[in-house]
Amino acid sequence: MRGIARLARELGVSTATVSRALNGNPNVNAETRQKVLETAQRLGYAANQAARSLAQGVTHSVGLMIELDQESTSSTDYFFMGVVEGMQGVLAAHGLDLLVLPCAKSQDNFTYLQRFVSRGAVDGMILAETRRIDRRIDFLQASGIPFVTLGRSDSGSGYSWIDLDFEAVMATAVDRLVRQGHRRIALTVPNNDANYGAIFAEAYRDNLVRHGLTVDETLVFPTRRREDDGDSVVDGLLDRPDPATAIILFYEVTAIGIYRRLAERGLKPGRDLSIIGLRGEDSVRFLTPQVTCFHLSLQDLGMAAARAMLAQIPMTASDVSSGVVQCRVPLSLVPGESDGPAPGG
Amino acid sequence: MRGIARLARELGVSTATVSRALNGNPNVNAETRQKVLETAQRLGYAANQAARSLAQGVTHSVGLMIELDQESTSSTDYFFMGVVEGMQGVLAAHGLDLLVLPCAKSQDNFTYLQRFVSRGAVDGMILAETRRIDRRIDFLQASGIPFVTLGRSDSGSGYSWIDLDFEAVMATAVDRLVRQGHRRIALTVPNNDANYGAIFAEAYRDNLVRHGLTVDETLVFPTRRREDDGDSVVDGLLDRPDPATAIILFYEVTAIGIYRRLAERGLKPGRDLSIIGLRGEDSVRFLTPQVTCFHLSLQDLGMAAARAMLAQIPMTASDVSSGVVQCRVPLSLVPGESDGPAPGG
DNA sequence: CTTAGCATTGTAAGCGCTTACATTAACATG
DNA sequence: CATGTTAATGTAAGCGCTTACAATGCTAAG
């Protein structure tokens, strides 16, 4: 005999009483509960997860689906740990486990998600790296399971998402550069199909227009998240009749290559080319001059997502909250010396 | 009616037949199986995870426990994605899901593990970042659950582990430096309590002794995984009567600070100080001169761990393999220009 | 003294699946 | 034709828990 039955026999009570004692049910004599808890402790008892889930129809865990990128260190990579940390903290505080589901990008991640959710393995799902069109969102919405996405998508509607406030970031960056006299501002965007790239670029265009500047798509450079791409960006930027005088970077790591290539051409960041980065990544912390960028707490981002999840999971019988949270996390500008007055402006 | 029962009724067969058909049991008419699979597909049926686990006593998933580090980007961070990718690929190919259990370092990770395993939530566990003394290993061994650790430990015995071949790395590095005429070789080690630091340092001492060099503990610098620490290392190395002429780095990112500080002092890496790094991290790829380092495929590491796991999980009824795998993954030297003949040698 | 009300515990029916064992039908063998 | 074999399916007993409902023993009220 094992599990709860063993405890019950040991104590000379029924399994129901043990279960109640263990689960904080109020209809248990305080003394009895005490004894049950002690014995459980002594015997190293832990309730079987599968049995509980089956009986309750609830797993007390939420899944986080992330995609792994075969070839390159994907953006989830550098992003990952901080966010997970934030989520885990909040969820754990509410008795929920966080299960990270790594999923090879090559695999059909839709099937993977579908299988996982249909199996009832989690009470809720968090999706990272949403695409502009993302079937997963439609599926989750149809399935009725609580979910939150990290990043907006055009798919689905009225669901909870957390995203960076790219619009505000871009407004601040463009304002700053325009005030410094820049008229031709370039941009780097990620070369993948995640939605944030599109949003970033859109905000860029909107803000140029707002300032009466012309949008030149040849000034938009898709880059990978690696410094090498900086070289070609610099050349593409300057070797033209009407060179750009400033650039806004999605991946800050690009700055490393940009700095290097500028040096090779005898140019100086902040004087000959103004550079503003997005997120204050570690990788560029040591560059001189310091890159002007925005700051973001990955933990906060994760915590926000976790809370949006909690808002949808009824924690008590009475609690039937199913609030939709849509939130853009603000970033704050951290001025460096990588930007300055437009040359000859 | 739901689940398997629904399918059964729909098809006019018993639930047992449906279950058998779905699970590839040979005792099913091929035609029947076909029909069952089709209907399952059509109805979007997926077996309830909890019910299966309860009935089979097996979860078809393995857990990977990683610790998240509040303040600093821990070593699991940069390490993580590649390894997970490798694991996930191998496990998925064998029908196993990988559940990553993030666990705040501040939390009592032992309790966390204990609870998780006792609940029977996974069929096996993989531990990252083992400590020299690690209760988790003793617990897992006592509990009888299959497990693999990433990194050796002094706790437990006869269990499966995968680790980097620090010994071989160190032998190669020291040999190379000695051949270049270096007699005073410094070392950086991680400043945390993970076991790999101790092993790295031990291998360092052993190899110095092997070459008849004296071991000077003041040449061993504990560093964090951030470039800043390079400054003090350089000063500590050179500002002494008997300066070191070479250094071996655990965290390569230290090289960034070292390069910077050397430049400030008018010195040149490879000429005035020879530097060898451990792992070929991305973060130092762009340094000039290129850092001499070792190369490691994180994917391979993850795959090795996954295979060690598989070796312990009986996949079929007949298969009762419970092999212990203890494996040191070799790294290969990638010569750069950050090392060279000892000055004045 | 009876009865209602309350606190505590027990009983037993599932939760959705797997699987040992029983059953049936079809066929080949002697 | 009786019998053994085999293939295919059904029956039903769990897996370890939760929980509605019933039962019990008390106390307080009528």
XYZ file of N, CA, C and O in Angstrom, chain A residues 72-233:
648
model
N 21.942 29.962 -35.238
C 22.478 31.100 -34.510
C 21.911 31.154 -33.106
O 20.915 30.534 -32.795
N 22.578 31.869 -32.261
C 22.022 32.146 -30.965
C 20.812 33.031 -31.232
O 20.948 34.146 -31.699
N 19.678 32.512 -30.973
C 18.482 33.281 -31.303
C 18.270 34.389 -30.297
O 18.948 34.477 -29.290
N 17.324 35.199 -30.587
C 17.075 36.302 -29.675
C 16.463 35.814 -28.371
O 16.570 36.446 -27.349
N 15.808 34.668 -28.425
C 15.295 34.129 -27.174
C 16.440 33.871 -26.210
O 16.262 33.905 -25.006
N 17.581 33.595 -26.768
C 18.715 33.209 -25.954
C 19.078 34.266 -24.918
O 18.964 34.054 -23.724
N 19.491 35.394 -25.408
C 19.945 36.422 -24.486
C 18.782 36.948 -23.659
O 18.924 37.502 -22.596
N 17.645 36.746 -24.185
C 16.444 37.253 -23.579
C 15.977 36.373 -22.443
O 15.388 36.816 -21.468
N 16.272 35.144 -22.607
C 15.580 34.110 -21.889
C 15.643 34.165 -20.369
O 14.631 34.284 -19.681
N 16.829 34.050 -19.860
C 16.990 33.819 -18.434
C 16.289 34.840 -17.555
O 15.599 34.480 -16.615
N 16.488 36.082 -17.845
C 15.882 37.115 -17.021
C 14.369 37.003 -16.999
O 13.733 37.087 -15.947
N 13.812 36.794 -18.150
C 12.365 36.707 -18.261
C 11.836 35.512 -17.469
O 10.883 35.620 -16.692
N 12.469 34.395 -17.673
C 12.044 33.185 -16.978
C 12.123 33.386 -15.474
O 11.247 32.968 -14.724
N 13.171 34.040 -15.071
C 13.354 34.298 -13.655
C 12.172 35.076 -13.083
O 11.624 34.723 -12.038
N 11.813 36.124 -13.798
C 10.691 36.932 -13.349
C 9.401 36.124 -13.277
O 8.671 36.162 -12.290
N 9.149 35.370 -14.299
C 7.932 34.554 -14.334
C 7.918 33.559 -13.187
O 6.942 33.439 -12.458
N 8.982 32.855 -13.096
C 9.056 31.773 -12.116
C 8.762 32.301 -10.720
O 7.998 31.688 -9.970
N 9.344 33.434 -10.411
C 9.135 34.004 -9.091
C 7.670 34.256 -8.790
O 7.139 33.813 -7.767
N 7.009 34.920 -9.701
C 5.596 35.258 -9.492
C 4.734 33.997 -9.434
O 3.881 33.841 -8.554
N 4.953 33.105 -10.359
C 4.120 31.899 -10.413
C 4.320 31.042 -9.176
O 3.359 30.551 -8.578
N 5.575 30.879 -8.788
C 5.872 30.050 -7.618
C 5.166 30.601 -6.388
O 4.664 29.843 -5.558
N 5.101 31.914 -6.307
C 4.450 32.537 -5.160
C 2.960 32.198 -5.115
O 2.308 32.337 -4.094
N 2.426 31.739 -6.222
C 1.019 31.362 -6.261
C 0.835 29.858 -6.424
O -0.200 29.394 -6.888
N 1.872 29.136 -6.106
C 1.772 27.679 -6.135
C 1.753 27.070 -7.520
O 1.320 25.941 -7.700
N 2.222 27.812 -8.485
C 2.249 27.274 -9.843
C 3.682 26.979 -10.276
O 4.590 27.759 -10.022
N 3.855 25.849 -10.913
C 5.169 25.533 -11.471
C 5.272 26.078 -12.879
O 4.280 26.151 -13.598
N 6.465 26.450 -13.238
C 6.692 26.893 -14.618
C 7.432 25.795 -15.366
O 8.494 25.354 -14.950
N 6.831 25.336 -16.434
C 7.486 24.327 -17.251
C 7.913 24.967 -18.556
O 7.075 25.455 -19.312
N 9.181 24.966 -18.795
C 9.669 25.540 -20.043
C 9.692 24.437 -21.094
O 10.261 23.377 -20.861
N 9.050 24.685 -22.196
C 9.027 23.697 -23.262
C 9.905 24.161 -24.386
O 9.496 24.985 -25.201
N 11.101 23.671 -24.438
C 11.964 24.062 -25.541
C 11.499 23.317 -26.776
O 11.126 22.160 -26.701
N 11.542 23.956 -27.855
C 10.995 23.374 -29.076
C 11.889 23.793 -30.223
O 12.102 24.971 -30.455
N 12.443 22.809 -30.896
C 13.345 23.123 -31.997
C 12.602 23.904 -33.058
O 11.459 23.610 -33.372
N 13.247 24.922 -33.574
C 12.591 25.778 -34.545
C 12.267 24.986 -35.807
O 11.290 25.255 -36.487
N 13.109 24.028 -36.079
C 12.900 23.234 -37.283
C 11.622 22.405 -37.166
O 10.908 22.199 -38.114
N 11.344 21.935 -35.969
C 10.142 21.142 -35.757
C 8.892 21.956 -36.072
O 8.912 23.163 -36.063
N 7.835 21.264 -36.258
C 6.571 21.962 -36.388
C 6.109 22.338 -34.991
O 5.522 21.547 -34.272
N 6.385 23.552 -34.607
C 6.087 23.930 -33.238
C 4.594 24.027 -32.969
O 4.149 23.998 -31.847
N 3.840 24.129 -34.039
C 2.398 24.185 -33.857
C 1.876 22.846 -33.337
O 1.147 22.770 -32.365
N 2.304 21.797 -33.994
C 1.915 20.460 -33.567
C 2.351 20.193 -32.138
O 1.624 19.615 -31.339
N 3.546 20.634 -31.869
C 4.103 20.439 -30.535
C 3.210 21.084 -29.478
O 2.829 20.457 -28.491
N 2.862 22.304 -29.727
C 2.006 23.034 -28.794
C 0.650 22.357 -28.668
O 0.129 22.134 -27.570
N 0.095 22.026 -29.796
C -1.222 21.428 -29.861
C -1.280 20.161 -29.016
O -2.168 19.986 -28.186
N -0.300 19.327 -29.233
C -0.248 18.067 -28.513
C -0.169 18.333 -27.023
O -0.892 17.756 -26.227
N 0.701 19.250 -26.679
C 0.935 19.522 -25.265
C -0.311 20.052 -24.575
O -0.663 19.612 -23.481
N -0.948 20.965 -25.220
C -2.135 21.570 -24.624
C -3.291 20.570 -24.595
O -3.985 20.433 -23.589
N -3.501 19.872 -25.703
C -4.617 18.925 -25.771
C -4.482 17.844 -24.711
O -5.454 17.319 -24.196
N -3.290 17.514 -24.413
C -3.039 16.509 -23.388
C -3.378 16.995 -21.997
O -3.335 16.236 -21.050
N -3.623 18.262 -21.915
C -3.952 18.804 -20.601
C -2.781 18.817 -19.663
O -2.933 18.616 -18.458
N -1.597 19.039 -20.190
C -0.401 18.977 -19.357
C -0.180 20.243 -18.537
O 0.565 20.232 -17.578
N -0.817 21.318 -18.917
C -0.654 22.577 -18.188
C -1.987 23.309 -18.063
O -2.918 23.050 -18.819
N -2.043 24.214 -17.115
C -3.268 24.994 -16.928
C -3.275 26.250 -17.777
O -4.320 26.888 -17.952
N -2.104 26.616 -18.251
C -2.026 27.823 -19.057
C -0.745 27.812 -19.868
O 0.185 27.078 -19.561
N -0.707 28.640 -20.882
C 0.479 28.679 -21.738
C 0.971 30.110 -21.907
O 0.165 31.037 -22.022
N 2.277 30.239 -21.937
C 2.863 31.511 -22.306
C 3.668 31.274 -23.573
O 4.438 30.317 -23.645
N 3.457 32.121 -24.544
C 4.152 31.974 -25.823
C 5.202 33.062 -25.955
O 4.907 34.233 -25.717
N 6.401 32.686 -26.361
C 7.417 33.690 -26.627
C 7.570 33.851 -28.129
O 7.241 32.950 -28.886
N 8.056 34.990 -28.541
C 8.356 35.185 -29.960
C 7.172 34.949 -30.876
O 7.194 34.086 -31.746
N 6.153 35.713 -30.685
C 5.014 35.558 -31.574
C 5.342 36.098 -32.952
O 6.128 37.024 -33.107
N 4.722 35.518 -33.936
C 4.884 35.991 -35.310
C 3.719 36.911 -35.663
O 2.709 36.918 -34.982
N 3.904 37.596 -36.727
C 2.838 38.499 -37.183
C 1.554 37.704 -37.387
O 0.499 38.062 -36.901
N 1.672 36.615 -38.129
C 0.554 35.679 -38.270
C 0.964 34.436 -37.506
O 1.967 33.814 -37.820
N 0.191 34.091 -36.523
C 0.624 33.009 -35.653
C -0.539 32.073 -35.335
O -1.406 32.367 -34.517
N -0.527 30.937 -35.973
C -1.610 29.969 -35.792
C -1.756 29.535 -34.348
O -2.834 29.156 -33.903
N -0.645 29.561 -33.644
C -0.699 29.097 -32.266
C -1.702 29.908 -31.457
O -2.414 29.375 -30.604
N -1.764 31.181 -31.754
C -2.687 32.034 -31.019
C -4.125 31.663 -31.325
O -4.961 31.550 -30.431
N -4.413 31.443 -32.587
C -5.761 31.033 -32.945
C -6.122 29.727 -32.258
O -7.217 29.564 -31.735
N -5.171 28.840 -32.272
C -5.426 27.546 -31.645
C -5.713 27.684 -30.159
O -6.690 27.145 -29.633
N -4.865 28.424 -29.475
C -5.026 28.584 -28.030
C -6.363 29.245 -27.716
O -7.071 28.857 -26.793
N -6.683 30.224 -28.511
C -7.933 30.926 -28.276
C -9.121 29.972 -28.465
O -10.047 29.957 -27.665
N -9.030 29.164 -29.501
C -10.108 28.212 -29.772
C -10.199 27.159 -28.667
O -11.287 26.726 -28.289
N -9.050 26.770 -28.167
C -9.047 25.697 -27.170
C -9.544 26.176 -25.814
O -9.876 25.373 -24.950
N -9.553 27.482 -25.629
C -10.095 28.015 -24.389
C -9.151 27.999 -23.208
O -9.512 28.392 -22.109
N -7.957 27.539 -23.404
C -6.985 27.512 -22.306
C -6.452 28.928 -22.076
O -6.286 29.694 -23.034
N -6.231 29.293 -20.822
C -5.649 30.610 -20.549
C -4.269 30.720 -21.207
O -3.494 29.768 -21.167
N -4.001 31.853 -21.800
C -2.662 32.030 -22.365
C -2.272 33.496 -22.450
O -3.111 34.385 -22.414
N -0.988 33.702 -22.513
C -0.408 35.032 -22.610
C 0.694 34.952 -23.653
O 1.395 33.959 -23.738
N 0.827 35.989 -24.444
C 1.939 35.970 -25.388
C 2.932 37.076 -25.049
O 2.561 38.134 -24.546
N 4.164 36.792 -25.314
C 5.210 37.791 -25.190
C 5.384 38.377 -26.580
O 6.068 37.812 -27.421
N 4.746 39.461 -26.824
C 4.748 40.048 -28.155
C 3.356 39.989 -28.766
O 2.620 39.032 -28.562
N 3.021 41.025 -29.474
C 1.711 41.095 -30.117
C 1.708 40.297 -31.405
O 2.744 39.939 -31.931
N 0.549 40.059 -31.901
C 0.413 39.383 -33.184
C -0.849 39.902 -33.858
O -1.715 40.482 -33.212
N -0.932 39.705 -35.154
C -2.161 40.092 -35.825
C -3.203 39.000 -35.736
O -4.378 39.224 -36.013
N -2.758 37.808 -35.361
C -3.702 36.712 -35.206
C -4.492 36.898 -33.925
O -4.053 37.563 -32.996
N -5.657 36.294 -33.876
C -6.487 36.334 -32.676
C -6.884 37.746 -32.307
O -6.559 38.723 -32.987
N -7.608 37.846 -31.217
C -8.007 39.172 -30.759
C -8.510 39.081 -29.330
O -9.008 38.047 -28.898
N -8.339 40.142 -28.607
C -8.840 40.166 -27.252
C -8.153 39.203 -26.312
O -8.742 38.746 -25.357
N -6.902 38.878 -26.572
C -6.184 37.981 -25.674
C -5.125 38.791 -24.935
O -4.861 39.947 -25.269
N -4.515 38.173 -23.953
C -3.534 38.885 -23.137
C -2.154 38.857 -23.766
O -1.677 37.806 -24.179
N -1.547 40.003 -23.848
C -0.159 40.016 -24.282
C 0.640 41.051 -23.519
O 0.108 42.028 -22.990
N 1.928 40.800 -23.476
C 2.875 41.733 -22.896
C 3.887 42.020 -23.990
O 4.310 41.113 -24.685
N 4.234 43.243 -24.163
C 5.221 43.542 -25.193
C 6.050 44.745 -24.751
O 5.675 45.457 -23.818
N 7.148 44.946 -25.420
C 7.904 46.153 -25.147
C 7.190 47.320 -25.824
O 6.549 47.143 -26.862
N 7.344 48.467 -25.260
C 6.691 49.625 -25.850
C 7.569 50.207 -26.953
O 8.169 51.269 -26.810
N 7.612 49.475 -28.060
C 8.456 49.891 -29.174
C 8.067 51.277 -29.684
O 8.908 52.058 -30.087
N 6.792 51.555 -29.654
C 6.318 52.844 -30.147
C 6.938 53.984 -29.341
O 7.466 54.945 -29.911
N 6.871 53.860 -28.030
C 7.413 54.915 -27.185
C 8.927 55.024 -27.345
O 9.489 56.117 -27.417
N 9.566 53.874 -27.416
C 11.017 53.857 -27.592
C 11.387 54.610 -28.861
O 12.271 55.473 -28.874
N 10.692 54.278 -29.915
C 11.026 54.863 -31.198
C 10.748 56.358 -31.192
O 11.524 57.156 -31.734
N 9.650 56.750 -30.581
C 9.317 58.177 -30.504
C 10.442 58.927 -29.788
O 10.923 59.971 -30.259
N 10.872 58.369 -28.677
C 11.933 59.012 -27.909
C 13.231 59.092 -28.711
O 13.901 60.134 -28.739
N 13.551 57.987 -29.357
C 14.816 57.937 -30.101
C 14.806 58.920 -31.259
O 15.758 59.697 -31.447
N 13.730 58.896 -32.016
C 13.660 59.774 -33.183
C 13.624 61.244 -32.734
O 14.327 62.089 -33.283
N 12.838 61.532 -31.734
C 12.789 62.896 -31.200
C 14.198 63.374 -30.875
O 14.608 64.471 -31.251
N 14.887 62.533 -30.167
C 16.230 62.908 -29.711
C 17.154 63.183 -30.898
O 17.866 64.194 -30.921
N 17.111 62.305 -31.864
C 18.000 62.464 -33.011
C 17.624 63.703 -33.832
O 18.495 64.448 -34.293
N 16.339 63.899 -34.014
C 15.885 65.058 -34.784
C 16.312 66.343 -34.078
O 16.780 67.294 -34.695
N 16.161 66.343 -32.782
C 16.553 67.512 -32.009
C 18.054 67.794 -32.180
O 18.510 68.930 -32.107
N 18.796 66.713 -32.392
C 20.241 66.884 -32.599
C 20.561 67.289 -34.045
O 21.726 67.428 -34.412
N 19.524 67.426 -34.850
C 19.732 67.906 -36.210
C 19.803 66.838 -37.285
O 20.061 67.121 -38.446
N 19.576 65.592 -36.886
C 19.654 64.526 -37.883
C 18.405 64.526 -38.757
O 17.291 64.732 -38.276
N 18.644 64.323 -40.063
C 17.526 64.297 -40.998
C 17.447 62.931 -41.690
O 16.405 62.532 -42.159
N 18.581 62.296 -41.770
C 18.588 60.959 -42.398
C 18.975 59.926 -41.335
O 20.126 59.818 -40.928
N 17.963 59.213 -40.906
C 18.132 58.272 -39.808
C 17.910 56.853 -40.320
O 16.877 56.563 -40.925
N 18.891 56.014 -40.095
C 18.784 54.624 -40.549
C 18.272 53.732 -39.423
O 18.085 54.169 -38.283
N 18.044 52.479 -39.756
C 17.456 51.540 -38.790
C 17.959 50.133 -39.062
O 18.160 49.744 -40.212
N 18.185 49.384 -38.012
C 18.386 47.944 -38.220
C 17.198 47.226 -37.614
O 16.669 47.619 -36.586
N 16.788 46.164 -38.279
C 15.679 45.340 -37.785
C 16.129 43.881 -37.817
O 17.029 43.530 -38.567
N 15.528 43.045 -37.005
C 15.913 41.632 -37.016
C 15.537 41.009 -38.353
O 14.580 41.437 -38.987
N 16.294 40.033 -38.752
C 16.038 39.414 -40.056
C 15.142 38.183 -39.940
O 15.105 37.348 -40.820
N 14.445 38.050 -38.824
C 13.555 36.894 -38.707
C 12.099 37.324 -38.880
O 11.804 38.476 -39.159
N 11.210 36.379 -38.693
C 9.815 36.697 -38.969
C 9.011 36.998 -37.704
O 7.788 36.977 -37.720
N 9.693 37.246 -36.607
C 8.975 37.609 -35.391
C 8.308 38.970 -35.602
O 8.783 39.797 -36.378
N 7.256 39.167 -34.898
C 6.446 40.357 -35.121
C 7.121 41.642 -34.648
O 6.883 42.716 -35.173
N 7.981 41.520 -33.643
C 8.549 42.742 -33.082
C 9.356 43.526 -34.099
O 9.431 44.749 -34.027
N 9.930 42.827 -35.043
C 10.691 43.511 -36.080
C 9.791 44.423 -36.890
O 10.101 45.590 -37.143
N 8.660 43.882 -37.265
C 7.710 44.650 -38.065
C 7.199 45.856 -37.287
O 7.079 46.963 -37.820
N 6.915 45.631 -36.019
C 6.409 46.722 -35.187
C 7.451 47.827 -35.037
O 7.145 49.019 -35.121
N 8.667 47.382 -34.828
C 9.777 48.327 -34.670
C 9.899 49.195 -35.925
O 9.996 50.429 -35.851
N 9.868 48.529 -37.068
C 10.020 49.248 -38.332
C 8.841 50.193 -38.575
O 9.016 51.315 -39.062
N 7.678 49.734 -38.212
C 6.493 50.558 -38.408
C 6.567 51.831 -37.557
O 6.265 52.930 -38.026
N 6.971 51.628 -36.326
C 7.088 52.778 -35.422
C 8.126 53.755 -35.965
O 7.973 54.983 -35.870
N 9.160 53.215 -36.538
C 10.220 54.031 -37.143
C 9.631 54.919 -38.241
O 9.772 56.143 -38.229
N 8.908 54.284 -39.139
C 8.318 55.041 -40.245
C 7.358 56.107 -39.726
O 7.413 57.268 -40.130
N 6.506 55.717 -38.838
C 5.520 56.651 -38.297
C 6.198 57.883 -37.715
O 5.752 59.015 -37.918
N 7.272 57.637 -36.991
C 7.906 58.757 -36.311
C 8.689 59.661 -37.256
O 8.784 60.865 -37.036
N 9.239 59.043 -38.311
C 9.903 59.882 -39.317
C 8.869 60.811 -39.947
O 9.061 62.016 -40.050
N 7.763 60.206 -40.342
C 6.693 60.971 -40.972
C 6.238 62.098 -40.042
O 6.039 63.235 -40.467
N 6.079 61.743 -38.798
C 5.621 62.736 -37.816
C 6.529 63.965 -37.806
O 6.102 65.082 -37.547
N 7.816 63.730 -38.077
C 8.761 64.832 -38.089
C 8.963 65.397 -39.492
O 9.897 66.171 -39.719
N 8.134 64.955 -40.418
C 8.249 65.465 -41.772
C 9.469 64.965 -42.519
O 9.904 65.560 -43.500
N 10.018 63.855 -42.068
C 11.174 63.294 -42.770
C 10.692 62.258 -43.777
O 9.664 61.620 -43.576
N 11.454 62.086 -44.834
C 11.077 61.073 -45.814
C 11.604 59.716 -45.369
O 12.704 59.606 -44.832
N 10.786 58.719 -45.614
C 11.180 57.360 -45.254
C 11.896 56.734 -46.437
O 11.363 56.691 -47.539
N 13.107 56.273 -46.184
C 13.885 55.657 -47.255
C 14.165 54.212 -46.869
O 14.952 53.934 -45.972
N 13.475 53.296 -47.561
C 13.576 51.882 -47.163
C 14.981 51.321 -47.330
O 15.302 50.288 -46.760
N 15.808 51.997 -48.111
C 17.181 51.492 -48.266
C 18.012 51.814 -47.029
O 19.154 51.411 -46.918
N 17.418 52.534 -46.121
C 18.121 52.816 -44.864
C 17.707 51.839 -43.763
O 18.097 51.987 -42.613
N 16.886 50.875 -44.136
C 16.473 49.861 -43.167
C 17.252 48.573 -43.427
O 17.126 47.967 -44.480
N 18.072 48.176 -42.472
C 18.960 47.029 -42.660
C 18.540 45.836 -41.789
O 18.590 45.940 -40.565
N 18.151 44.757 -42.412
C 17.900 43.547 -41.624
C 19.233 42.982 -41.141
O 20.166 42.840 -41.931
N 19.308 42.705 -39.869
C 20.563 42.170 -39.326
C 20.298 40.969 -38.439
O 19.225 40.820 -37.881
N 21.322 40.147 -38.348
C 21.256 39.042 -37.396
C 21.754 39.568 -36.063
O 22.305 40.661 -35.979
N 21.594 38.759 -35.048
C 22.047 39.207 -33.744
C 23.514 38.861 -33.561
O 23.874 38.064 -32.719
N 24.356 39.454 -34.358
C 25.791 39.225 -34.217
C 26.543 40.424 -34.763
O 26.114 41.090 -35.693
N 27.682 40.667 -34.179
C 28.356 41.925 -34.445
C 28.801 42.086 -35.891
O 28.855 43.209 -36.394
N 29.083 41.001 -36.556
C 29.615 41.055 -37.915
C 28.811 41.969 -38.825
O 29.357 42.665 -39.680
N 27.517 41.913 -38.656
C 26.656 42.644 -39.575
C 26.883 44.151 -39.527
O 26.447 44.880 -40.425
N 27.571 44.615 -38.503
C 27.823 46.043 -38.393
C 28.626 46.598 -39.561
O 28.396 47.719 -40.015
N 29.549 45.805 -40.044
C 30.411 46.251 -41.134
C 29.604 46.708 -42.344
O 29.715 47.833 -42.814
N 28.772 45.803 -42.821
C 28.016 46.102 -44.032
C 27.016 47.230 -43.788
O 26.724 48.014 -44.685
N 26.534 47.297 -42.556
C 25.601 48.376 -42.246
C 26.292 49.726 -42.412
O 25.767 50.633 -43.060
